[in-house]
Coordinates of C-alpha atoms in Angstrom, one line a residue:
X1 CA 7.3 55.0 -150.6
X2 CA 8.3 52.3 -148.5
X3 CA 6.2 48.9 -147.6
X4 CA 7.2 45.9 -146.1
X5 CA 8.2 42.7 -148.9
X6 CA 4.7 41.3 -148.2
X7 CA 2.7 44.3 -148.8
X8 CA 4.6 45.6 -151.5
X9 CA 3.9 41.8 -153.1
X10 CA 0.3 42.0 -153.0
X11 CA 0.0 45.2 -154.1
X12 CA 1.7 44.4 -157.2
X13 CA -0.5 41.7 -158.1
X14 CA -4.1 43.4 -157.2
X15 CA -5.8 45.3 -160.2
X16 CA -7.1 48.3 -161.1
X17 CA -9.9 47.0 -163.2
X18 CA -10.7 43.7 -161.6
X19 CA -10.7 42.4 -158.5
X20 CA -8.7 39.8 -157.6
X21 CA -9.8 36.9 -154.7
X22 CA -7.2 36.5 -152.4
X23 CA -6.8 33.0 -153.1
X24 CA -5.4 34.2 -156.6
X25 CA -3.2 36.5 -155.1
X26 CA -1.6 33.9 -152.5
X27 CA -1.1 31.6 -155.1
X28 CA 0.7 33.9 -157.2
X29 CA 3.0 35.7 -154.7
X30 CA 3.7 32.0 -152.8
X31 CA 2.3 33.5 -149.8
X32 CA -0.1 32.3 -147.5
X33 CA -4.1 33.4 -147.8
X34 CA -4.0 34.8 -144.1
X35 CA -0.4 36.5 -144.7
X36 CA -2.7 38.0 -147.8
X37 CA -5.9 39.2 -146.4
X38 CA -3.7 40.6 -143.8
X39 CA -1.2 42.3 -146.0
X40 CA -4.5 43.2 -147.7
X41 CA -5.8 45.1 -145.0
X42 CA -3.0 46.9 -144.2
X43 CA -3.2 48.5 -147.3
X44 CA -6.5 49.4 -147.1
X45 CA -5.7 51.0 -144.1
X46 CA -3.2 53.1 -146.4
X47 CA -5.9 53.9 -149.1
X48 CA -4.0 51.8 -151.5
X49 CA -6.1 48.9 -151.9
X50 CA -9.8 48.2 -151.5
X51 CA -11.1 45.2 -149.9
X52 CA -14.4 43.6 -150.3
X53 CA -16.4 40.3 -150.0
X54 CA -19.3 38.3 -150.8
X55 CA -20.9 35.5 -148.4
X56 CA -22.4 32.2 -149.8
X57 CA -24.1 29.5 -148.4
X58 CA -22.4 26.5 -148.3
X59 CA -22.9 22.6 -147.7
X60 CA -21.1 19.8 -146.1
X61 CA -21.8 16.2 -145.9
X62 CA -22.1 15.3 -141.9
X63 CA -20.9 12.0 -141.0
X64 CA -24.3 10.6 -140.9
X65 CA -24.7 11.8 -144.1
X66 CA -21.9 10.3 -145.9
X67 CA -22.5 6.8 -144.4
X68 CA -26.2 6.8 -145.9
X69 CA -24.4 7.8 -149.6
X70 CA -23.2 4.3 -149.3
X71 CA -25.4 2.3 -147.5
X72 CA -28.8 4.1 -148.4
X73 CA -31.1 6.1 -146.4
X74 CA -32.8 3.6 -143.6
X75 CA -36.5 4.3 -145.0
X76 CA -35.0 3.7 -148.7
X77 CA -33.5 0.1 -146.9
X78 CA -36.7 -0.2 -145.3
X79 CA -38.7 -0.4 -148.3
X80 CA -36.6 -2.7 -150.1
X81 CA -36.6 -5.1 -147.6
X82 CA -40.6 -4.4 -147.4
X83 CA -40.7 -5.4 -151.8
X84 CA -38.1 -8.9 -150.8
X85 CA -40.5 -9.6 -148.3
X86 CA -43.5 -9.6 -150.5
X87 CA -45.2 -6.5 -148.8
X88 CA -46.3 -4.9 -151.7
X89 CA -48.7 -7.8 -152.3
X90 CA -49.8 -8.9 -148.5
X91 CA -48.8 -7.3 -145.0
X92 CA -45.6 -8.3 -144.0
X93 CA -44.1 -8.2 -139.9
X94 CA -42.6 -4.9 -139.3
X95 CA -40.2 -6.8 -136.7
X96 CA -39.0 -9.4 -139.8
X97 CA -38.7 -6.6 -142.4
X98 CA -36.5 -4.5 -139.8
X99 CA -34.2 -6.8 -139.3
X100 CA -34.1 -8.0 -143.0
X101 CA -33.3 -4.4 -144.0
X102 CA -30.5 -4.5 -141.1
X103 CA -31.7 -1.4 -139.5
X104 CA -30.6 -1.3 -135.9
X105 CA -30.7 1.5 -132.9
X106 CA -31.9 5.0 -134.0
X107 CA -31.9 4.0 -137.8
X108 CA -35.3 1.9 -137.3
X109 CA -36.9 4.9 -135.9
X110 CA -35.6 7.7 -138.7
X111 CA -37.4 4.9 -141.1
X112 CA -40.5 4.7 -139.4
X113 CA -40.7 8.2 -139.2
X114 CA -39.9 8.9 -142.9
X115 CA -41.4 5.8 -144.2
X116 CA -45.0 6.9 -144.9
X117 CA -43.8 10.9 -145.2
X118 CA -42.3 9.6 -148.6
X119 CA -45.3 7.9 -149.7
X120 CA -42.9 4.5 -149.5
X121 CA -46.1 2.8 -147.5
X122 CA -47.9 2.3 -144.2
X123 CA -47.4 0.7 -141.2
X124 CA -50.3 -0.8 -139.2
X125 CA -50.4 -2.8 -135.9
X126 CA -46.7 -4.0 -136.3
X127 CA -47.4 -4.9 -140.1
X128 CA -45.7 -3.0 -142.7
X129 CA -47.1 -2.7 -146.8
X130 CA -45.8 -0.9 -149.1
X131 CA -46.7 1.2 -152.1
X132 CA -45.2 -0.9 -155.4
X133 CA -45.7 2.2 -157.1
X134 CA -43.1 4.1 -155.1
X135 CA -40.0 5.2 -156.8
X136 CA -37.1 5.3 -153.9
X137 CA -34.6 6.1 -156.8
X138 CA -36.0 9.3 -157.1
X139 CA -36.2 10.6 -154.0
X140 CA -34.7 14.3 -154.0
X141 CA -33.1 14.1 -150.9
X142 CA -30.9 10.6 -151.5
X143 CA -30.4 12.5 -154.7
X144 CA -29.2 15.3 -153.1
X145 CA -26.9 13.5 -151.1
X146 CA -25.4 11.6 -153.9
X147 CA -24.5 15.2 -155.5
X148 CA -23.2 16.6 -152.6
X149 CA -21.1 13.3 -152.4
X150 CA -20.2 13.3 -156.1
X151 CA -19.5 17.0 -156.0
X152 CA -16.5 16.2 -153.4
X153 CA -18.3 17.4 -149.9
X154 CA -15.5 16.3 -147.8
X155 CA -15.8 19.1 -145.7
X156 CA -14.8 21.2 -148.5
X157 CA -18.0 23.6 -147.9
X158 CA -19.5 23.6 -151.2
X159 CA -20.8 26.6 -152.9
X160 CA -25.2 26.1 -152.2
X161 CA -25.7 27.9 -155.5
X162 CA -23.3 25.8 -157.7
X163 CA -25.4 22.7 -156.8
X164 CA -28.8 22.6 -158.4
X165 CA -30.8 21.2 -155.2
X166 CA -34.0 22.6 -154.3
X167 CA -33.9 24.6 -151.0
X168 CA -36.7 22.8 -149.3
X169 CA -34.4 19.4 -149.7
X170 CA -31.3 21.4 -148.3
X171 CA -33.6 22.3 -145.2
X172 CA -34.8 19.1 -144.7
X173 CA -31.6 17.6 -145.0
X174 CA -30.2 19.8 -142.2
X175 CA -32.9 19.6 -140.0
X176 CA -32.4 15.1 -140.5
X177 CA -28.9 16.2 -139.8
X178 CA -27.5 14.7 -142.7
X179 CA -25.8 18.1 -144.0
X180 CA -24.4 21.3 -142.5
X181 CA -25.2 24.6 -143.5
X182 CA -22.6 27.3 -143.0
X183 CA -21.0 30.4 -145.0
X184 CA -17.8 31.1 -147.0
X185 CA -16.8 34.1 -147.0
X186 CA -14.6 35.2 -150.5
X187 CA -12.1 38.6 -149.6
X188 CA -11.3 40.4 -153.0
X189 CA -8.4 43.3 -153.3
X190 CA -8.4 45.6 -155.8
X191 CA -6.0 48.7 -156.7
X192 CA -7.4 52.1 -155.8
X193 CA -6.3 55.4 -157.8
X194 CA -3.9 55.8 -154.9
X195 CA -2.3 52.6 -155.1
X196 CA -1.8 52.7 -159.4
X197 CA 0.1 56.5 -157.9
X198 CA 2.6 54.7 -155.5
X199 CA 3.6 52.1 -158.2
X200 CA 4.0 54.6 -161.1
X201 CA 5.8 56.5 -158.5
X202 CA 7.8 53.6 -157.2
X203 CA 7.8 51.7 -154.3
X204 CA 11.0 50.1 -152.2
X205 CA 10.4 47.0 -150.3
X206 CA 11.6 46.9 -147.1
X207 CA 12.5 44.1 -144.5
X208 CA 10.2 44.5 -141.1
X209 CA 11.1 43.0 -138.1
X210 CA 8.3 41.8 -135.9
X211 CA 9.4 41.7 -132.6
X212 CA 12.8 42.8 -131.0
X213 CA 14.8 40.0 -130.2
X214 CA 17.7 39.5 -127.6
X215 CA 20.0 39.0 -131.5
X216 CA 19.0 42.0 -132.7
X217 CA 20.3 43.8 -129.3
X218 CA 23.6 41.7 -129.2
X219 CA 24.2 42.8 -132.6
X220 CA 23.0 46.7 -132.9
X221 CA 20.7 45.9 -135.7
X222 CA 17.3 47.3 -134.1
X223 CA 18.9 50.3 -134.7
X224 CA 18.6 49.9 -138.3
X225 CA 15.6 48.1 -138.2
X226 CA 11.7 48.6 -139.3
X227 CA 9.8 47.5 -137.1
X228 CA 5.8 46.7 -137.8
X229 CA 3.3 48.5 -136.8
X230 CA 0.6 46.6 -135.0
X231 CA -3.1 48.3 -135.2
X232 CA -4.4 48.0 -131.8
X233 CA -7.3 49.1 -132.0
X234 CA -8.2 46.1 -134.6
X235 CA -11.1 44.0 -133.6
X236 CA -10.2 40.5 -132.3
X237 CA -11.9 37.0 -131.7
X238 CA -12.7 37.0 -127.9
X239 CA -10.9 34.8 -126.1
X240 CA -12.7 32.7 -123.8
X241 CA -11.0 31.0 -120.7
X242 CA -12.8 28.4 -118.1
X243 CA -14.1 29.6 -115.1
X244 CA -15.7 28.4 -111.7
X245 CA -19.6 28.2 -112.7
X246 CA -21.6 31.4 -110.9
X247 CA -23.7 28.6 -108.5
X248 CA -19.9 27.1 -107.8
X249 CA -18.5 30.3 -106.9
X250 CA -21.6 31.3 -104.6
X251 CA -21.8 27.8 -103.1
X252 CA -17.6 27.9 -102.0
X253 CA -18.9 31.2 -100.7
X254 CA -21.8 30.1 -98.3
X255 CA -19.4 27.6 -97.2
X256 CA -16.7 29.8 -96.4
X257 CA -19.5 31.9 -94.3
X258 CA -20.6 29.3 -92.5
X259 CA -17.5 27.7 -91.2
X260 CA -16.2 31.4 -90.5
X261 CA -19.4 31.8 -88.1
X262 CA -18.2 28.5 -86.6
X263 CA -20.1 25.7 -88.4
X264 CA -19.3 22.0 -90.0
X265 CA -20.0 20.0 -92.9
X266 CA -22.4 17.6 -92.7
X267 CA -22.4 14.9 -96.1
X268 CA -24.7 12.0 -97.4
X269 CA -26.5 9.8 -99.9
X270 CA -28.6 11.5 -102.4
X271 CA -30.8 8.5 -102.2
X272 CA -32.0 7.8 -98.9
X273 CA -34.7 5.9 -97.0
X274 CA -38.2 7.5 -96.2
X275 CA -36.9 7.3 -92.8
X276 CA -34.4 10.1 -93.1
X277 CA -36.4 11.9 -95.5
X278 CA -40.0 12.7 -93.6
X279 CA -40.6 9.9 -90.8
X280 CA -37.7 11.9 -88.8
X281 CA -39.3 14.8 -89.4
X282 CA -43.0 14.2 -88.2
X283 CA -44.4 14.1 -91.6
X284 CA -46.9 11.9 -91.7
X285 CA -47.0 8.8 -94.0
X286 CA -50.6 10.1 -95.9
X287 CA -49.2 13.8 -96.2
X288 CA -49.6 14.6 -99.8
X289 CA -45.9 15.9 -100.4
X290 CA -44.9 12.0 -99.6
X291 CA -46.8 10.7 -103.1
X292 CA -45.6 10.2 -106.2
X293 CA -46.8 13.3 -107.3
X294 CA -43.5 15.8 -105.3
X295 CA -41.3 12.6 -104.4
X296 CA -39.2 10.8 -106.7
X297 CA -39.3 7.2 -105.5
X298 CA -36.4 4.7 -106.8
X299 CA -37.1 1.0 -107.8
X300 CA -34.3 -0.6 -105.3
X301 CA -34.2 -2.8 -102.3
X302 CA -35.5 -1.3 -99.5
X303 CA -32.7 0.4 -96.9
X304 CA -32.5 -2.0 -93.8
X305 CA -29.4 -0.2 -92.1
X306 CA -31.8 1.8 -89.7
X307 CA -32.0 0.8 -85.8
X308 CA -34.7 -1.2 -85.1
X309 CA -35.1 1.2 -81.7
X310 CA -34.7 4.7 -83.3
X311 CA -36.9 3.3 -86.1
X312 CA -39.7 2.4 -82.7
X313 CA -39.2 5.9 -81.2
X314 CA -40.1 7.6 -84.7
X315 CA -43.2 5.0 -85.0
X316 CA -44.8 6.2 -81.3
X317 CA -43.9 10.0 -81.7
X318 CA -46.3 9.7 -84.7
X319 CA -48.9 7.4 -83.3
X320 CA -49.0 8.7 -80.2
X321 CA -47.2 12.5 -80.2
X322 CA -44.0 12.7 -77.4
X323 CA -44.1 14.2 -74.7
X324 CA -46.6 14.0 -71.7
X325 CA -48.7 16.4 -73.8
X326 CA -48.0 15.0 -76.8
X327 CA -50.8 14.1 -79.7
X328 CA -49.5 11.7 -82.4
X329 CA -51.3 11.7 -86.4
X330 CA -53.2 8.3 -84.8
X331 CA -53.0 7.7 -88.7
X332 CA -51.3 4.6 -90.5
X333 CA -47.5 4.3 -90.2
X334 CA -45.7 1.4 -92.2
X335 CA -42.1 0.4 -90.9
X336 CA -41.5 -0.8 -94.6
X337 CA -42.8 2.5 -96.1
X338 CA -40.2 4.2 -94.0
X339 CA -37.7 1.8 -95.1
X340 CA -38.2 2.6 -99.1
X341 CA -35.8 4.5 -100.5
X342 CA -36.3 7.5 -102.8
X343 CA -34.1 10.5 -103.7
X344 CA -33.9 13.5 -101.1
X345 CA -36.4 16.5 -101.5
X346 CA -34.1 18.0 -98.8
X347 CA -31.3 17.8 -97.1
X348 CA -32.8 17.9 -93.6
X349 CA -32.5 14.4 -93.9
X350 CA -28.8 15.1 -93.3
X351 CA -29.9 16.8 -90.5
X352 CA -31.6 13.8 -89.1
X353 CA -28.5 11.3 -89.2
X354 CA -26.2 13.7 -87.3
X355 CA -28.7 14.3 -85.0
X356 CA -29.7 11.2 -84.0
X357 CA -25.7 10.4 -83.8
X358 CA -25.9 7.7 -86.7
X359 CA -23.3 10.2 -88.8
X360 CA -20.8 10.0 -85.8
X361 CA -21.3 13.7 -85.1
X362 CA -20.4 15.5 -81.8
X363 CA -24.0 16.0 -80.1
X364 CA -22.3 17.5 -76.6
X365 CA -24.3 21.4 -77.4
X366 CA -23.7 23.8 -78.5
X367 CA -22.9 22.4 -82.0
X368 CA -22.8 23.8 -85.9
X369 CA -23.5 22.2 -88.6
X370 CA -24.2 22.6 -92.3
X371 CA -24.2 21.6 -95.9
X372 CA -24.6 22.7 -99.3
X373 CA -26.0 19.2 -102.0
X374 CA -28.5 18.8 -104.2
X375 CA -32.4 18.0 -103.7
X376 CA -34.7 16.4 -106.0
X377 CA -38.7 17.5 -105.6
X378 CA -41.0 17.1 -108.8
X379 CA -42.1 20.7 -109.7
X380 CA -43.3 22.4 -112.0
X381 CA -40.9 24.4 -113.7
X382 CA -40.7 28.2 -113.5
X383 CA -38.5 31.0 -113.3
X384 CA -38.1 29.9 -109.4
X385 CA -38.8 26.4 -109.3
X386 CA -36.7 23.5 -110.8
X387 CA -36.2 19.7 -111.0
X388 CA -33.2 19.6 -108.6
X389 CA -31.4 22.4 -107.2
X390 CA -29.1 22.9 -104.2
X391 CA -30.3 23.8 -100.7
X392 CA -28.1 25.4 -97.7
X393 CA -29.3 22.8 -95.0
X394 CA -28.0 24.3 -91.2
X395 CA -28.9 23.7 -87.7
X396 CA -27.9 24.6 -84.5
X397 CA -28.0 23.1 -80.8
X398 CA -27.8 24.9 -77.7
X399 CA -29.7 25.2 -74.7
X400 CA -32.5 27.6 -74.6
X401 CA -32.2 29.2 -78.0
X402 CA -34.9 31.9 -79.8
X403 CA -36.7 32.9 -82.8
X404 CA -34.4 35.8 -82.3
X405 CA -31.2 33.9 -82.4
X406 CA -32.3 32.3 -85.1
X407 CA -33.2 35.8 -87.0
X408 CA -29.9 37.1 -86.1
X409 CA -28.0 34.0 -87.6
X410 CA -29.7 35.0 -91.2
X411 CA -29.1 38.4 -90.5
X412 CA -25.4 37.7 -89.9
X413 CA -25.3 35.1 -92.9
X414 CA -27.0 37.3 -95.6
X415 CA -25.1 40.5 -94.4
X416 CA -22.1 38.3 -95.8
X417 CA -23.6 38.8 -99.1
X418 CA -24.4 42.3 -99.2
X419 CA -28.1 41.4 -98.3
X420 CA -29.1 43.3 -95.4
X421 CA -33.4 43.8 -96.2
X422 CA -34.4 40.4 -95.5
X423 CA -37.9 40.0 -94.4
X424 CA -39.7 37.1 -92.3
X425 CA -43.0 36.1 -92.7
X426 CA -45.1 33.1 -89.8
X427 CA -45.3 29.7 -91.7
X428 CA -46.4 25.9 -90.9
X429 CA -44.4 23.4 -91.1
X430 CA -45.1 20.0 -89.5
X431 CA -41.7 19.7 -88.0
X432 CA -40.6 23.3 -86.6
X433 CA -42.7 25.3 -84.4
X434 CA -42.4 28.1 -84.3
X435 CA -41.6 28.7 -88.8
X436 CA -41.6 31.5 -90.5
X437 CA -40.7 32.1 -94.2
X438 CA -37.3 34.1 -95.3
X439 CA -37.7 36.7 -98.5
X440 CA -35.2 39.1 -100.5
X441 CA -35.8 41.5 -102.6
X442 CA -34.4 41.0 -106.1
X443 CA -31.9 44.0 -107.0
X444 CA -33.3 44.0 -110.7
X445 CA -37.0 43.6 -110.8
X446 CA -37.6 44.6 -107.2
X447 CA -39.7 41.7 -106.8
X448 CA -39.8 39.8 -103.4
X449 CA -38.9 36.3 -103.7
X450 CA -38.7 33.0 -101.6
X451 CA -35.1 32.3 -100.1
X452 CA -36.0 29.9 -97.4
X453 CA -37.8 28.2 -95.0
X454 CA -36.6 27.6 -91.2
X455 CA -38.0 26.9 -87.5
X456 CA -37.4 25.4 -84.3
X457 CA -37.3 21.8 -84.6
X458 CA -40.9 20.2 -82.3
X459 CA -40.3 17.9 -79.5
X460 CA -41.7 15.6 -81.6
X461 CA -38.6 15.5 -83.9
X462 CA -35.8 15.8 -81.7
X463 CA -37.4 13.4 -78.8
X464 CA -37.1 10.4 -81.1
X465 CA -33.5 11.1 -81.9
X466 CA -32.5 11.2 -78.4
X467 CA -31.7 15.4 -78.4
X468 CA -33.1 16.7 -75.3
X469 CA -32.2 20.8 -75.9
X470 CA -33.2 23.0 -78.6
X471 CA -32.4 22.8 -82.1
X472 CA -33.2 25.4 -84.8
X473 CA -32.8 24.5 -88.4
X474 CA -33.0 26.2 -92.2
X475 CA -33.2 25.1 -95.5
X476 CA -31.9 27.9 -98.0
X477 CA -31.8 28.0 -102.2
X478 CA -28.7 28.3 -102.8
X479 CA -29.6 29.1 -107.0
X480 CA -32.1 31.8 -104.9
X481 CA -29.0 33.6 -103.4
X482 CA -27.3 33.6 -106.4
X483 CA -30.2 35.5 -108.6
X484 CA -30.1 38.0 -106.0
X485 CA -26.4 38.7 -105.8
X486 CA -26.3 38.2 -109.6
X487 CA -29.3 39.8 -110.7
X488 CA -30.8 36.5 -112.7
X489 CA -34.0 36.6 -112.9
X490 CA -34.8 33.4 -114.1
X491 CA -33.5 30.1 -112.3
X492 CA -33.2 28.4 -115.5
X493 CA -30.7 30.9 -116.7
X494 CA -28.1 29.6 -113.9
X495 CA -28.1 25.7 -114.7
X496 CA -30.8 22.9 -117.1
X497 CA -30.9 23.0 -120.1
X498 CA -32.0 26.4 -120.9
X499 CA -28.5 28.2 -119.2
X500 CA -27.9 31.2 -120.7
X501 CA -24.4 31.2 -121.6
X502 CA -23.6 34.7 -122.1
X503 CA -24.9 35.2 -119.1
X504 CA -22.8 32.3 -117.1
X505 CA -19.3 33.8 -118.9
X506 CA -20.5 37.6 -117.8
X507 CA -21.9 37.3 -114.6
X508 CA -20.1 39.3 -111.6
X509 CA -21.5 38.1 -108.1
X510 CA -21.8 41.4 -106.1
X511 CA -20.7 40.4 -102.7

């Protein structure tokens, strides 16, 4: 039998009667431990060997950890300082002993929180006692810490069962953060009855050459050569490459749909003024979506770069309506309301600066534009509904245009992503007239969801801004899109803080 030098070197140093880590055999043969458990399993493969392994727990001093060996846990620091200042006789200022004990940023909380857990004392009203009776020196977990540290837990992964620490400290201690709890895993090799054969029998080492090389051509030696054999069907760590986020990909997407049906980008401030927001759009100051309770307002100086007779026209389209026929709220209306500034809960207030020709943009109809940006609203979070996500804002200008041109632009737009059963349902909104609602069926639970909301803009909105033909708008989800030509069914899986990762590396979009 033939085997290649590194084979042939463990096998001669495995065991028929014990087995034999292969730490032990690298240091004996001078060869690495992952040239060994290789070698190893090669000859497992051949039925010469047989390899096993046992997992054990193991522990590592974090960091954090480590730096408390030396200085002392905070609450441990904490009650010193609490004895020095005479707390264990009269009520001392929690403020004085803090800064005594030299606790500073997160350290004076994990004291306060494992101050009186510990039995070390109380703290009341900003006064801090503590219990003279209390014995910090015997605290399991510093004393856990201290073996860990005396043990040598340099990140050397020490063996849980070697160290005689109570579990309950070892969980506690991980869930503080102070250690980290992972495995070992120990590889053993061990001669088989076939293996004891081939070295009775004899075996010949032989050189192996790993990959043919333009020397081994020159010369003629492949022809003599051994080459290795490579298993390829062994399993492999994966192999994980970035990619363009799902909502990335889908968002480059919509905006390569939209300017291929002739549109424009339009682009602004996240935070804007009131104004922009809803006072453009005939909302009325009192409506309830402009409270606290769906608008995130910002403490900042109010916006002032608004003109003083675009800012007049808005004021008497909702005092008094626009047109001859027109009917305003006749409800209050505060210029310096409009002027506060708060972040968007759409981007129709995009929509507003371009049309009333503040953005610079060409108003001569027919005109496209569009963009694809963040909003803010405060919901209540769901499998449909979060903090901020990104809406598909679009309108269009032209002279006499239709609910039915209008239908046929989303029927054109979602055709682009293999959507082609959208359904419309009548709506209200206080700016379009008509509105109606957009829905999709989701291709995994066959549930019909939400995409988007869209209408005709009301005289009462474009008057103001100085448009005198028809405009039709939409705002779409853009995360709503993607579940639908991804097959999430839960928003939260696509961005926040519950993304499911798996899913993000996996997901095909379908268009």
């Amino acid at each position: 039998m033939r085997l290649p030098e590194r084979q042939l070197a463990v096998l001669e140093a495995a065991s028929a009667t014990d087995e034999r880590t292969v730490a032990e055999i690298a240091a004996e043969t001078d060869l690495k431990p992952e040239t060994v458990a290789g070698a190893a399993f090669d000859l497992a493969d051949e039925g010469l060997v047989a390899v096993g392994s046992t997992t054990d727990e193991t522990l590592d001093l974090t960091d954090e950890g480590r730096s408390y060996v030396e200085a002392g846990l905070p609450e441990t620091r904490l009650y010193r300082a609490g004895l020095g200042a005479g707390a264990d006789a009269e009520p001392a200022s929690m403020g004085a002993v803090i800064g005594e004990a030299e606790l500073d940023g997160p350290e004076v909380d994990i004291a306060l929180a494992n101050f009186a857990r510990k039995g070390f004392g109380s703290v009341d009203g900003g006064e801090l006692s503590v219990d003279p009776g209390a014995d910090p020196d015997a605290d399991p977990e510093a004393t856990a810490l201290a073996a860990l540290a005396d043990a040598g837990g340099e990140g050397e992964g020490l063996d849980v069962d070697a160290l005689d620490v109570d579990e309950a400290v070892i969980d506690r201690l991980d869930s503080r953060g102070l250690v980290s709890v992972g495995e070992s895993v120990t590889r053993t090799v061990r001669l088989t009855d076939d293996g004891v054969d081939a070295l009775m029998t004899g075996v010949e080492a032989t050189e192996t050459v790993g990959a043919l090389t333009p020397e081994l051509l020159a010369s003629g030696e492949w022809r003599d050569a051994e080459f290795a054999e490579y298993n390829v069907e062994a399993e492999a760590e994966t192999a994980r490459g970035g990619r363009k986020h799902v909502l990335r990909r889908t968002a480059d997407r919509v905006k390569d749909v939209l300017v291929g049906m002739g549109f424009q980008e339009m682009e602004g401030p996240h935070a804007d003024a009131d104004f922009w927001i809803n006072d453009c759009l005939f909302m009325p100051q009192d409506h309830p979506a402009r409270t606290h309770w769906d608008r995130f307002a910002l403490d900042v100086d109010p916006m002032e770069s608004i003109p003083d007779e675009l800012m007049a026209r808005v004021e008497a389209a909702h005092r008094d309506g626009w047109g001859v026929d027109g009917d305003g709220y006749h409800s209050p209306w505060s210029a310096d309301f409009a002027r506060e500034v708060a972040l968007r809960g759409h981007t129709t207030s995009l929509s507003m600066r371009y049309l009333s020709g503040v953005a610079g943009a060409e108003l001569e109809p027919p005109q496209r534009y569009f963009s694809v940006e963040k909003v803010y609203r405060n919901d209540t979070l769901d499998p449909t509904h979060l903090l901020e996500f990104f809406q598909i804002e679009g309108w269009v200008m032209a002279e006499d245009l239709s609910v039915r041109d209008l239908m046929g632009t989303f029927e054109e737009f979602y055709r682009q992503f293999g959507i082609t059963d959208i359904r419309f349902k009548p709506h209200y909104n206080p700016y379009t007239e008509p509105s109606f609602e957009l829905f999709g069926e989701h291709p995994e639970t066959g549930e019909e969801i939400e995409i988007g909301n869209s209408g005709v803009f009301r005289e009462e909105v474009t008057g103001p801004l100085g448009v005198d033909c028809d405009v039709m708008a939409w705002g779409l989800a853009l995360e709503r899109l993607a579940m639908l030509t991804t097959g999430a069914e839960d928003i939260r899986d696509l961005h926040g803080t519950l993304a499911d990762i798996d899913f993000l590396r996996n997901a095909e979009v379908s268009y």
